[in-house]
């Protein structure tokens, strides 16, 4: 019987089952977790069947996060403002709570890496769903947030939605050269295509921290571009992935697992180029 799972399409590449297996071993909590490839037009039926058959919690990935938002009976504030849900929790065997742990996952990783501080000037690249999901947690730090996007009207829409939550503005790409940022976060999908956002070279200063929500075994195109321009610190989205999973685990079980050994495990896998998912873990 599936008790916890990740729904998506495609989903075969998802690292979530391995991450949650790590959390289960670490905490001693019974936490069976599987991948489920859901038909594009069959999400609602699959969710209903999952919970009717004894499921307790779901992670949702592309392309179902917005549909999940509409399907939830109740939304957390961060999920409501994100316009997307990546975590379901069944309450009292009938009530589906929808949450979004992507943003808090990013913020947790930035804090872990000491890449963020109060009143930092942050540049967020992109105005799609990935960007929208992280704005509220970033503003909660007291950050001064600037959004830029090729279609500036989309950035304006996000700024209007979140302006009551903190300091937020927009900026055209060609005006970025005149601005200074402590942290630049890439929330675009450019890395999937092997590209980097087209920013002015002077966007990156010697004290600029650069974070890419996309991740891979080597430097992402954005991080490679930033490194060549002398960025102070670089990080990709692997830690965000593990942290958002940890916050889902916490929502379901009330216990926050340690992310550090899991992140190190995946980093070691990348370094050694080993593909065997049965490698043993050792937790301190």
mmCIF file of N, CA and C in Angstrom, residues 145-283:
data_model
loop_
_atom_site.group_PDB
_atom_site.id
_atom_site.type_symbol
_atom_site.label_atom_id
_atom_site.label_comp_id
_atom_site.label_asym_id
_atom_site.label_seq_id
_atom_site.Cartn_x
_atom_site.Cartn_y
_atom_site.Cartn_z
ATOM 1 N N UNK A 145 13.749 42.999 -2.337
ATOM 2 C CA UNK A 145 13.692 42.078 -3.459
ATOM 3 C C UNK A 145 13.388 42.794 -4.761
ATOM 4 N N UNK A 146 14.196 42.489 -5.766
ATOM 5 C CA UNK A 146 13.973 42.995 -7.124
ATOM 6 C C UNK A 146 13.736 41.810 -8.047
ATOM 7 N N UNK A 147 12.702 41.902 -8.875
ATOM 8 C CA UNK A 147 12.393 40.849 -9.840
ATOM 9 C C UNK A 147 12.670 41.363 -11.244
ATOM 10 N N UNK A 148 13.330 40.554 -12.046
ATOM 11 C CA UNK A 148 13.514 40.886 -13.452
ATOM 12 C C UNK A 148 13.100 39.700 -14.298
ATOM 13 N N UNK A 149 12.624 39.987 -15.501
ATOM 14 C CA UNK A 149 12.132 38.943 -16.387
ATOM 15 C C UNK A 149 12.124 39.484 -17.810
ATOM 16 N N UNK A 150 12.296 38.594 -18.776
ATOM 17 C CA UNK A 150 12.270 39.052 -20.174
ATOM 18 C C UNK A 150 10.939 39.725 -20.504
ATOM 19 N N UNK A 151 9.835 39.149 -20.009
ATOM 20 C CA UNK A 151 8.525 39.796 -20.146
ATOM 21 C C UNK A 151 8.249 40.533 -18.848
ATOM 22 N N UNK A 152 8.494 41.839 -18.846
ATOM 23 C CA UNK A 152 8.485 42.599 -17.598
ATOM 24 C C UNK A 152 7.097 42.654 -16.978
ATOM 25 N N UNK A 153 6.046 42.519 -17.795
ATOM 26 C CA UNK A 153 4.682 42.559 -17.253
ATOM 27 C C UNK A 153 4.438 41.418 -16.274
ATOM 28 N N UNK A 154 5.083 40.279 -16.485
ATOM 29 C CA UNK A 154 4.933 39.148 -15.556
ATOM 30 C C UNK A 154 5.593 39.470 -14.218
ATOM 31 N N UNK A 155 6.720 40.172 -14.271
ATOM 32 C CA UNK A 155 7.373 40.605 -13.031
ATOM 33 C C UNK A 155 6.503 41.619 -12.296
ATOM 34 N N UNK A 156 5.859 42.503 -13.041
ATOM 35 C CA UNK A 156 4.967 43.494 -12.435
ATOM 36 C C UNK A 156 3.795 42.815 -11.720
ATOM 37 N N UNK A 157 3.276 41.748 -12.331
ATOM 38 C CA UNK A 157 2.169 41.019 -11.719
ATOM 39 C C UNK A 157 2.574 40.446 -10.371
ATOM 40 N N UNK A 158 3.762 39.827 -10.307
ATOM 41 C CA UNK A 158 4.233 39.257 -9.048
ATOM 42 C C UNK A 158 4.473 40.345 -8.000
ATOM 43 N N UNK A 159 5.047 41.453 -8.435
ATOM 44 C CA UNK A 159 5.310 42.549 -7.497
ATOM 45 C C UNK A 159 4.007 43.058 -6.890
ATOM 46 N N UNK A 160 2.964 43.132 -7.681
ATOM 47 C CA UNK A 160 1.666 43.601 -7.172
ATOM 48 C C UNK A 160 1.056 42.608 -6.186
ATOM 49 N N UNK A 161 1.243 41.315 -6.439
ATOM 50 C CA UNK A 161 0.686 40.297 -5.550
ATOM 51 C C UNK A 161 1.348 40.341 -4.178
ATOM 52 N N UNK A 162 2.662 40.544 -4.163
ATOM 53 C CA UNK A 162 3.417 40.399 -2.919
ATOM 54 C C UNK A 162 3.812 41.721 -2.267
ATOM 55 N N UNK A 163 3.416 42.856 -2.833
ATOM 56 C CA UNK A 163 3.894 44.138 -2.312
ATOM 57 C C UNK A 163 3.460 44.401 -0.874
ATOM 58 N N UNK A 164 2.357 43.788 -0.439
ATOM 59 C CA UNK A 164 1.922 44.000 0.953
ATOM 60 C C UNK A 164 2.747 43.187 1.940
ATOM 61 N N UNK A 165 3.609 42.306 1.417
ATOM 62 C CA UNK A 165 4.392 41.422 2.282
ATOM 63 C C UNK A 165 5.828 41.905 2.503
ATOM 64 N N UNK A 166 6.250 42.941 1.808
ATOM 65 C CA UNK A 166 7.620 43.407 2.000
ATOM 66 C C UNK A 166 8.077 44.361 0.911
ATOM 67 N N UNK A 167 9.377 44.626 0.901
ATOM 68 C CA UNK A 167 9.959 45.554 -0.055
ATOM 69 C C UNK A 167 10.271 44.826 -1.355
ATOM 70 N N UNK A 168 9.577 45.212 -2.431
ATOM 71 C CA UNK A 168 9.715 44.501 -3.692
ATOM 72 C C UNK A 168 9.541 45.484 -4.848
ATOM 73 N N UNK A 169 10.388 45.348 -5.856
ATOM 74 C CA UNK A 169 10.243 46.168 -7.053
ATOM 75 C C UNK A 169 10.655 45.354 -8.274
ATOM 76 N N UNK A 170 10.604 45.977 -9.440
ATOM 77 C CA UNK A 170 10.970 45.305 -10.689
ATOM 78 C C UNK A 170 12.049 46.128 -11.386
ATOM 79 N N UNK A 171 12.751 45.459 -12.298
ATOM 80 C CA UNK A 171 13.814 46.141 -13.032
ATOM 81 C C UNK A 171 13.998 45.477 -14.386
ATOM 82 N N UNK A 172 14.112 46.272 -15.445
ATOM 83 C CA UNK A 172 14.405 45.730 -16.766
ATOM 84 C C UNK A 172 15.837 45.201 -16.793
ATOM 85 N N UNK A 173 16.094 44.231 -17.667
ATOM 86 C CA UNK A 173 17.434 43.669 -17.805
ATOM 87 C C UNK A 173 18.467 44.764 -18.080
ATOM 88 N N UNK A 174 18.118 45.694 -18.960
ATOM 89 C CA UNK A 174 19.108 46.700 -19.367
ATOM 90 C C UNK A 174 19.389 47.738 -18.278
ATOM 91 N N UNK A 175 18.621 47.721 -17.190
ATOM 92 C CA UNK A 175 18.855 48.655 -16.089
ATOM 93 C C UNK A 175 19.639 48.024 -14.935
ATOM 94 N N UNK A 176 19.882 46.721 -15.037
ATOM 95 C CA UNK A 176 20.534 46.018 -13.935
ATOM 96 C C UNK A 176 21.974 46.466 -13.711
ATOM 97 N N UNK A 177 22.621 46.930 -14.765
ATOM 98 C CA UNK A 177 24.022 47.354 -14.647
ATOM 99 C C UNK A 177 24.190 48.499 -13.658
ATOM 100 N N UNK A 178 23.116 49.236 -13.412
ATOM 101 C CA UNK A 178 23.187 50.381 -12.507
ATOM 102 C C UNK A 178 22.882 50.001 -11.051
ATOM 103 N N UNK A 179 22.577 48.733 -10.827
ATOM 104 C CA UNK A 179 22.152 48.300 -9.493
ATOM 105 C C UNK A 179 23.196 47.381 -8.860
ATOM 106 N N UNK A 180 23.140 47.265 -7.537
ATOM 107 C CA UNK A 180 24.027 46.353 -6.813
ATOM 108 C C UNK A 180 23.188 45.389 -5.996
ATOM 109 N N UNK A 181 23.567 44.105 -6.011
ATOM 110 C CA UNK A 181 22.821 43.084 -5.294
ATOM 111 C C UNK A 181 23.776 42.221 -4.468
ATOM 112 N N UNK A 182 23.312 41.864 -3.273
ATOM 113 C CA UNK A 182 24.091 40.967 -2.420
ATOM 114 C C UNK A 182 23.921 39.517 -2.853
ATOM 115 N N UNK A 183 22.750 39.202 -3.391
ATOM 116 C CA UNK A 183 22.415 37.834 -3.761
ATOM 117 C C UNK A 183 21.609 37.842 -5.044
ATOM 118 N N UNK A 184 22.002 36.998 -6.001
ATOM 119 C CA UNK A 184 21.264 36.832 -7.256
ATOM 120 C C UNK A 184 20.788 35.385 -7.319
ATOM 121 N N UNK A 185 19.474 35.200 -7.492
ATOM 122 C CA UNK A 185 18.874 33.860 -7.535
ATOM 123 C C UNK A 185 18.285 33.619 -8.915
ATOM 124 N N UNK A 186 18.718 32.551 -9.553
ATOM 125 C CA UNK A 186 18.176 32.194 -10.865
ATOM 126 C C UNK A 186 16.989 31.255 -10.691
ATOM 127 N N UNK A 187 15.785 31.765 -11.001
ATOM 128 C CA UNK A 187 14.571 30.949 -10.930
ATOM 129 C C UNK A 187 14.014 30.683 -12.325
ATOM 130 N N UNK A 188 14.839 30.908 -13.359
ATOM 131 C CA UNK A 188 14.408 30.616 -14.721
ATOM 132 C C UNK A 188 14.737 29.164 -15.061
ATOM 133 N N UNK A 189 14.205 28.704 -16.181
ATOM 134 C CA UNK A 189 14.474 27.337 -16.650
ATOM 135 C C UNK A 189 15.599 27.308 -17.672
ATOM 136 N N UNK A 190 16.374 28.380 -17.747
ATOM 137 C CA UNK A 190 17.421 28.500 -18.771
ATOM 138 C C UNK A 190 18.442 27.373 -18.691
ATOM 139 N N UNK A 191 18.752 26.917 -17.467
ATOM 140 C CA UNK A 191 19.764 25.885 -17.300
ATOM 141 C C UNK A 191 19.383 24.565 -17.941
ATOM 142 N N UNK A 192 18.089 24.287 -18.019
ATOM 143 C CA UNK A 192 17.636 23.046 -18.643
ATOM 144 C C UNK A 192 18.034 23.014 -20.106
ATOM 145 N N UNK A 193 18.074 24.188 -20.724
ATOM 146 C CA UNK A 193 18.441 24.311 -22.145
ATOM 147 C C UNK A 193 19.927 24.571 -22.329
ATOM 148 N N UNK A 194 20.699 24.529 -21.238
ATOM 149 C CA UNK A 194 22.133 24.776 -21.326
ATOM 150 C C UNK A 194 22.489 26.231 -21.508
ATOM 151 N N UNK A 195 21.587 27.123 -21.099
ATOM 152 C CA UNK A 195 21.801 28.558 -21.283
ATOM 153 C C UNK A 195 21.810 29.267 -19.931
ATOM 154 N N UNK A 196 22.225 30.532 -19.954
ATOM 155 C CA UNK A 196 22.217 31.383 -18.779
ATOM 156 C C UNK A 196 21.423 32.643 -19.099
ATOM 157 N N UNK A 197 20.705 33.214 -18.123
ATOM 158 C CA UNK A 197 19.992 34.473 -18.374
ATOM 159 C C UNK A 197 20.942 35.546 -18.893
ATOM 160 N N UNK A 198 20.474 36.365 -19.804
ATOM 161 C CA UNK A 198 21.314 37.385 -20.436
ATOM 162 C C UNK A 198 21.365 38.633 -19.552
ATOM 163 N N UNK A 199 22.311 38.643 -18.632
ATOM 164 C CA UNK A 199 22.471 39.755 -17.704
ATOM 165 C C UNK A 199 23.682 40.595 -18.080
ATOM 166 N N UNK A 200 23.679 41.872 -17.704
ATOM 167 C CA UNK A 200 24.896 42.666 -17.877
ATOM 168 C C UNK A 200 26.033 42.075 -17.041
ATOM 169 N N UNK A 201 27.246 42.094 -17.571
ATOM 170 C CA UNK A 201 28.392 41.546 -16.850
ATOM 171 C C UNK A 201 28.553 42.168 -15.465
ATOM 172 N N UNK A 202 28.222 43.446 -15.355
ATOM 173 C CA UNK A 202 28.448 44.159 -14.092
ATOM 174 C C UNK A 202 27.411 43.834 -13.026
ATOM 175 N N UNK A 203 26.446 42.965 -13.339
ATOM 176 C CA UNK A 203 25.489 42.537 -12.322
ATOM 177 C C UNK A 203 26.198 41.782 -11.204
ATOM 178 N N UNK A 204 27.264 41.081 -11.578
ATOM 179 C CA UNK A 204 28.019 40.284 -10.615
ATOM 180 C C UNK A 204 29.229 41.076 -10.129
ATOM 181 N N UNK A 205 29.268 41.314 -8.823
ATOM 182 C CA UNK A 205 30.390 42.003 -8.203
ATOM 183 C C UNK A 205 31.200 41.004 -7.376
ATOM 184 N N UNK A 206 32.295 41.470 -6.819
ATOM 185 C CA UNK A 206 33.178 40.580 -6.056
ATOM 186 C C UNK A 206 32.551 40.097 -4.756
ATOM 187 N N UNK A 207 31.473 40.734 -4.298
ATOM 188 C CA UNK A 207 30.807 40.313 -3.066
ATOM 189 C C UNK A 207 29.399 39.770 -3.337
ATOM 190 N N UNK A 208 29.116 39.444 -4.591
ATOM 191 C CA UNK A 208 27.786 38.936 -4.958
ATOM 192 C C UNK A 208 27.714 37.422 -4.781
ATOM 193 N N UNK A 209 26.701 36.977 -4.094
ATOM 194 C CA UNK A 209 26.430 35.547 -3.946
ATOM 195 C C UNK A 209 25.440 35.129 -5.033
ATOM 196 N N UNK A 210 25.661 33.966 -5.644
ATOM 197 C CA UNK A 210 24.817 33.527 -6.748
ATOM 198 C C UNK A 210 24.268 32.133 -6.469
ATOM 199 N N UNK A 211 22.956 31.998 -6.585
ATOM 200 C CA UNK A 211 22.283 30.729 -6.305
ATOM 201 C C UNK A 211 21.411 30.365 -7.496
ATOM 202 N N UNK A 212 21.547 29.126 -7.966
ATOM 203 C CA UNK A 212 20.740 28.637 -9.075
ATOM 204 C C UNK A 212 19.788 27.571 -8.546
ATOM 205 N N UNK A 213 18.485 27.773 -8.720
ATOM 206 C CA UNK A 213 17.513 26.785 -8.254
ATOM 207 C C UNK A 213 17.561 25.503 -9.088
ATOM 208 N N UNK A 214 18.153 25.573 -10.266
ATOM 209 C CA UNK A 214 18.434 24.397 -11.079
ATOM 210 C C UNK A 214 19.710 23.752 -10.545
ATOM 211 N N UNK A 215 19.852 22.430 -10.688
ATOM 212 C CA UNK A 215 21.058 21.777 -10.201
ATOM 213 C C UNK A 215 21.511 20.700 -11.175
ATOM 214 N N UNK A 216 22.801 20.425 -11.159
ATOM 215 C CA UNK A 216 23.398 19.371 -11.973
ATOM 216 C C UNK A 216 24.729 18.978 -11.347
ATOM 217 N N UNK A 217 25.372 17.966 -11.906
ATOM 218 C CA UNK A 217 26.593 17.441 -11.297
ATOM 219 C C UNK A 217 27.784 18.376 -11.459
ATOM 220 N N UNK A 218 27.729 19.257 -12.456
ATOM 221 C CA UNK A 218 28.767 20.270 -12.624
ATOM 222 C C UNK A 218 28.120 21.649 -12.464
ATOM 223 N N UNK A 219 28.893 22.699 -12.618
ATOM 224 C CA UNK A 219 28.324 24.044 -12.510
ATOM 225 C C UNK A 219 27.230 24.245 -13.555
ATOM 226 N N UNK A 220 26.125 24.815 -13.140
ATOM 227 C CA UNK A 220 25.071 25.164 -14.092
ATOM 228 C C UNK A 220 25.571 26.293 -14.991
ATOM 229 N N UNK A 221 24.951 26.505 -16.142
ATOM 230 C CA UNK A 221 25.386 27.609 -17.005
ATOM 231 C C UNK A 221 25.390 28.961 -16.295
ATOM 232 N N UNK A 222 24.374 29.224 -15.471
ATOM 233 C CA UNK A 222 24.323 30.496 -14.746
ATOM 234 C C UNK A 222 25.471 30.617 -13.754
ATOM 235 N N UNK A 223 25.759 29.552 -13.024
ATOM 236 C CA UNK A 223 26.839 29.599 -12.046
ATOM 237 C C UNK A 223 28.202 29.676 -12.720
ATOM 238 N N UNK A 224 28.345 29.009 -13.857
ATOM 239 C CA UNK A 224 29.598 29.108 -14.605
ATOM 240 C C UNK A 224 29.812 30.536 -15.085
ATOM 241 N N UNK A 225 28.762 31.142 -15.596
ATOM 242 C CA UNK A 225 28.820 32.544 -16.043
ATOM 243 C C UNK A 225 29.175 33.462 -14.869
ATOM 244 N N UNK A 226 28.544 33.243 -13.727
ATOM 245 C CA UNK A 226 28.796 34.068 -12.544
ATOM 246 C C UNK A 226 30.216 33.879 -12.022
ATOM 247 N N UNK A 227 30.702 32.650 -12.058
ATOM 248 C CA UNK A 227 32.056 32.359 -11.586
ATOM 249 C C UNK A 227 33.104 33.092 -12.419
ATOM 250 N N UNK A 228 32.891 33.134 -13.717
ATOM 251 C CA UNK A 228 33.836 33.818 -14.609
ATOM 252 C C UNK A 228 33.866 35.315 -14.350
ATOM 253 N N UNK A 229 32.809 35.837 -13.738
ATOM 254 C CA UNK A 229 32.739 37.269 -13.458
ATOM 255 C C UNK A 229 33.068 37.588 -12.009
ATOM 256 N N UNK A 230 33.628 36.602 -11.318
ATOM 257 C CA UNK A 230 34.183 36.852 -9.991
ATOM 258 C C UNK A 230 33.205 36.836 -8.846
ATOM 259 N N UNK A 231 32.113 36.081 -8.959
ATOM 260 C CA UNK A 231 31.143 36.010 -7.866
ATOM 261 C C UNK A 231 31.803 35.507 -6.584
ATOM 262 N N UNK A 232 31.320 36.024 -5.475
ATOM 263 C CA UNK A 232 31.899 35.699 -4.170
ATOM 264 C C UNK A 232 31.592 34.264 -3.747
ATOM 265 N N UNK A 233 30.384 33.782 -4.046
ATOM 266 C CA UNK A 233 29.958 32.469 -3.601
ATOM 267 C C UNK A 233 28.939 31.902 -4.579
ATOM 268 N N UNK A 234 28.999 30.582 -4.804
ATOM 269 C CA UNK A 234 28.115 29.913 -5.748
ATOM 270 C C UNK A 234 27.422 28.734 -5.067
ATOM 271 N N UNK A 235 26.169 28.479 -5.438
ATOM 272 C CA UNK A 235 25.464 27.289 -4.950
ATOM 273 C C UNK A 235 24.337 26.951 -5.909
ATOM 274 N N UNK A 236 24.095 25.648 -6.077
ATOM 275 C CA UNK A 236 22.975 25.234 -6.924
ATOM 276 C C UNK A 236 21.822 24.723 -6.057
ATOM 277 N N UNK A 237 20.764 24.220 -6.711
ATOM 278 C CA UNK A 237 19.523 23.913 -6.025
ATOM 279 C C UNK A 237 19.433 22.551 -5.375
ATOM 280 N N UNK A 238 20.538 21.812 -5.285
ATOM 281 C CA UNK A 238 20.485 20.507 -4.639
ATOM 282 C C UNK A 238 20.028 20.634 -3.184
ATOM 283 N N UNK A 239 20.592 21.596 -2.475
ATOM 284 C CA UNK A 239 20.213 21.794 -1.081
ATOM 285 C C UNK A 239 18.770 22.222 -0.935
ATOM 286 N N UNK A 240 18.275 23.002 -1.885
ATOM 287 C CA UNK A 240 16.868 23.390 -1.877
ATOM 288 C C UNK A 240 15.980 22.176 -2.042
ATOM 289 N N UNK A 241 16.370 21.279 -2.950
ATOM 290 C CA UNK A 241 15.605 20.050 -3.178
ATOM 291 C C UNK A 241 15.484 19.236 -1.895
ATOM 292 N N UNK A 242 16.592 19.048 -1.206
ATOM 293 C CA UNK A 242 16.581 18.250 0.020
ATOM 294 C C UNK A 242 15.818 18.974 1.131
ATOM 295 N N UNK A 243 15.981 20.280 1.214
ATOM 296 C CA UNK A 243 15.295 21.042 2.259
ATOM 297 C C UNK A 243 13.784 21.079 2.055
ATOM 298 N N UNK A 244 13.330 21.222 0.805
ATOM 299 C CA UNK A 244 11.881 21.243 0.603
ATOM 300 C C UNK A 244 11.284 19.883 0.960
ATOM 301 N N UNK A 245 12.041 18.807 0.682
ATOM 302 C CA UNK A 245 11.591 17.466 1.074
ATOM 303 C C UNK A 245 11.537 17.343 2.591
ATOM 304 N N UNK A 246 12.509 17.923 3.276
ATOM 305 C CA UNK A 246 12.543 17.867 4.743
ATOM 306 C C UNK A 246 11.335 18.583 5.344
ATOM 307 N N UNK A 247 10.937 19.697 4.741
ATOM 308 C CA UNK A 247 9.771 20.423 5.252
ATOM 309 C C UNK A 247 8.477 19.667 4.966
ATOM 310 N N UNK A 248 8.419 18.918 3.878
ATOM 311 C CA UNK A 248 7.275 18.040 3.638
ATOM 312 C C UNK A 248 7.219 16.946 4.700
ATOM 313 N N UNK A 249 8.377 16.348 4.964
ATOM 314 C CA UNK A 249 8.486 15.301 5.989
ATOM 315 C C UNK A 249 8.015 15.840 7.342
ATOM 316 N N UNK A 250 8.414 17.069 7.648
ATOM 317 C CA UNK A 250 8.015 17.707 8.909
ATOM 318 C C UNK A 250 6.501 17.924 8.966
ATOM 319 N N UNK A 251 5.912 18.350 7.852
ATOM 320 C CA UNK A 251 4.463 18.551 7.802
ATOM 321 C C UNK A 251 3.729 17.252 8.095
ATOM 322 N N UNK A 252 4.244 16.148 7.586
ATOM 323 C CA UNK A 252 3.588 14.851 7.753
ATOM 324 C C UNK A 252 3.818 14.231 9.131
ATOM 325 N N UNK A 253 5.028 14.391 9.671
ATOM 326 C CA UNK A 253 5.396 13.646 10.876
ATOM 327 C C UNK A 253 5.684 14.511 12.103
ATOM 328 N N UNK A 254 5.825 15.819 11.923
ATOM 329 C CA UNK A 254 6.121 16.686 13.054
ATOM 330 C C UNK A 254 7.561 16.621 13.525
ATOM 331 N N UNK A 255 8.439 16.024 12.747
ATOM 332 C CA UNK A 255 9.863 15.931 13.072
ATOM 333 C C UNK A 255 10.670 16.424 11.870
ATOM 334 N N UNK A 256 11.598 17.337 12.121
ATOM 335 C CA UNK A 256 12.437 17.857 11.045
ATOM 336 C C UNK A 256 13.716 17.032 10.944
ATOM 337 N N UNK A 257 13.908 16.330 9.836
ATOM 338 C CA UNK A 257 15.133 15.545 9.674
ATOM 339 C C UNK A 257 16.330 16.445 9.395
ATOM 340 N N UNK A 258 17.509 15.910 9.591
ATOM 341 C CA UNK A 258 18.734 16.642 9.290
ATOM 342 C C UNK A 258 19.029 16.540 7.795
ATOM 343 N N UNK A 259 19.238 17.673 7.160
ATOM 344 C CA UNK A 259 19.461 17.678 5.708
ATOM 345 C C UNK A 259 20.935 17.516 5.349
ATOM 346 N N UNK A 260 21.827 17.901 6.244
ATOM 347 C CA UNK A 260 23.251 17.947 5.901
ATOM 348 C C UNK A 260 23.797 16.601 5.414
ATOM 349 N N UNK A 261 23.551 15.487 6.126
ATOM 350 C CA UNK A 261 24.105 14.215 5.646
ATOM 351 C C UNK A 261 23.524 13.788 4.308
ATOM 352 N N UNK A 262 22.282 14.164 4.030
ATOM 353 C CA UNK A 262 21.656 13.794 2.755
ATOM 354 C C UNK A 262 22.259 14.605 1.609
ATOM 355 N N UNK A 263 22.456 15.884 1.848
ATOM 356 C CA UNK A 263 23.086 16.733 0.831
ATOM 357 C C UNK A 263 24.508 16.243 0.540
ATOM 358 N N UNK A 264 25.257 15.933 1.593
ATOM 359 C CA UNK A 264 26.629 15.447 1.407
ATOM 360 C C UNK A 264 26.641 14.126 0.652
ATOM 361 N N UNK A 265 25.652 13.296 0.923
ATOM 362 C CA UNK A 265 25.552 12.019 0.226
ATOM 363 C C UNK A 265 25.414 12.233 -1.282
ATOM 364 N N UNK A 266 24.510 13.122 -1.687
ATOM 365 C CA UNK A 266 24.325 13.379 -3.113
ATOM 366 C C UNK A 266 25.544 14.061 -3.724
ATOM 367 N N UNK A 267 26.164 14.967 -2.974
ATOM 368 C CA UNK A 267 27.375 15.616 -3.477
ATOM 369 C C UNK A 267 28.474 14.591 -3.711
ATOM 370 N N UNK A 268 28.614 13.639 -2.809
ATOM 371 C CA UNK A 268 29.616 12.585 -2.982
ATOM 372 C C UNK A 268 29.292 11.698 -4.173
ATOM 373 N N UNK A 269 28.013 11.459 -4.390
ATOM 374 C CA UNK A 269 27.605 10.676 -5.568
ATOM 375 C C UNK A 269 28.010 11.393 -6.856
ATOM 376 N N UNK A 270 27.798 12.711 -6.881
ATOM 377 C CA UNK A 270 28.199 13.489 -8.046
ATOM 378 C C UNK A 270 29.703 13.417 -8.259
ATOM 379 N N UNK A 271 30.446 13.593 -7.168
ATOM 380 C CA UNK A 271 31.898 13.613 -7.278
ATOM 381 C C UNK A 271 32.449 12.274 -7.742
ATOM 382 N N UNK A 272 31.879 11.208 -7.255
ATOM 383 C CA UNK A 272 32.394 9.885 -7.597
ATOM 384 C C UNK A 272 31.779 9.319 -8.873
ATOM 385 N N UNK A 273 30.714 10.007 -9.363
ATOM 386 C CA UNK A 273 30.008 9.578 -10.591
ATOM 387 C C UNK A 273 29.404 8.186 -10.455
ATOM 388 N N UNK A 274 29.111 7.803 -9.230
ATOM 389 C CA UNK A 274 28.475 6.510 -9.017
ATOM 390 C C UNK A 274 26.967 6.631 -9.248
ATOM 391 N N UNK A 275 26.387 5.640 -9.834
ATOM 392 C CA UNK A 275 24.971 5.661 -10.145
ATOM 393 C C UNK A 275 24.168 4.648 -9.342
ATOM 394 N N UNK A 276 24.808 3.939 -8.427
ATOM 395 C CA UNK A 276 24.130 2.879 -7.697
ATOM 396 C C UNK A 276 23.315 3.466 -6.555
ATOM 397 N N UNK A 277 22.003 3.466 -6.662
ATOM 398 C CA UNK A 277 21.147 4.054 -5.646
ATOM 399 C C UNK A 277 21.068 3.242 -4.377
ATOM 400 N N UNK A 278 21.726 2.054 -4.385
ATOM 401 C CA UNK A 278 21.696 1.203 -3.198
ATOM 402 C C UNK A 278 22.858 1.460 -2.266
ATOM 403 N N UNK A 279 23.651 2.492 -2.537
ATOM 404 C CA UNK A 279 24.761 2.814 -1.661
ATOM 405 C C UNK A 279 24.278 3.045 -0.232
ATOM 406 N N UNK A 280 25.077 2.645 0.734
ATOM 407 C CA UNK A 280 24.669 2.750 2.122
ATOM 408 C C UNK A 280 24.957 4.144 2.677
ATOM 409 N N UNK A 281 24.089 4.574 3.603
ATOM 410 C CA UNK A 281 24.230 5.868 4.232
ATOM 411 C C UNK A 281 24.723 5.705 5.655
ATOM 412 N N UNK A 282 25.458 6.701 6.130
ATOM 413 C CA UNK A 282 25.888 6.699 7.523
ATOM 414 C C UNK A 282 25.527 8.048 8.122
ATOM 415 N N UNK A 283 24.703 8.042 9.158
ATOM 416 C CA UNK A 283 24.265 9.288 9.785
ATOM 417 C C UNK A 283 24.939 9.458 11.134
#
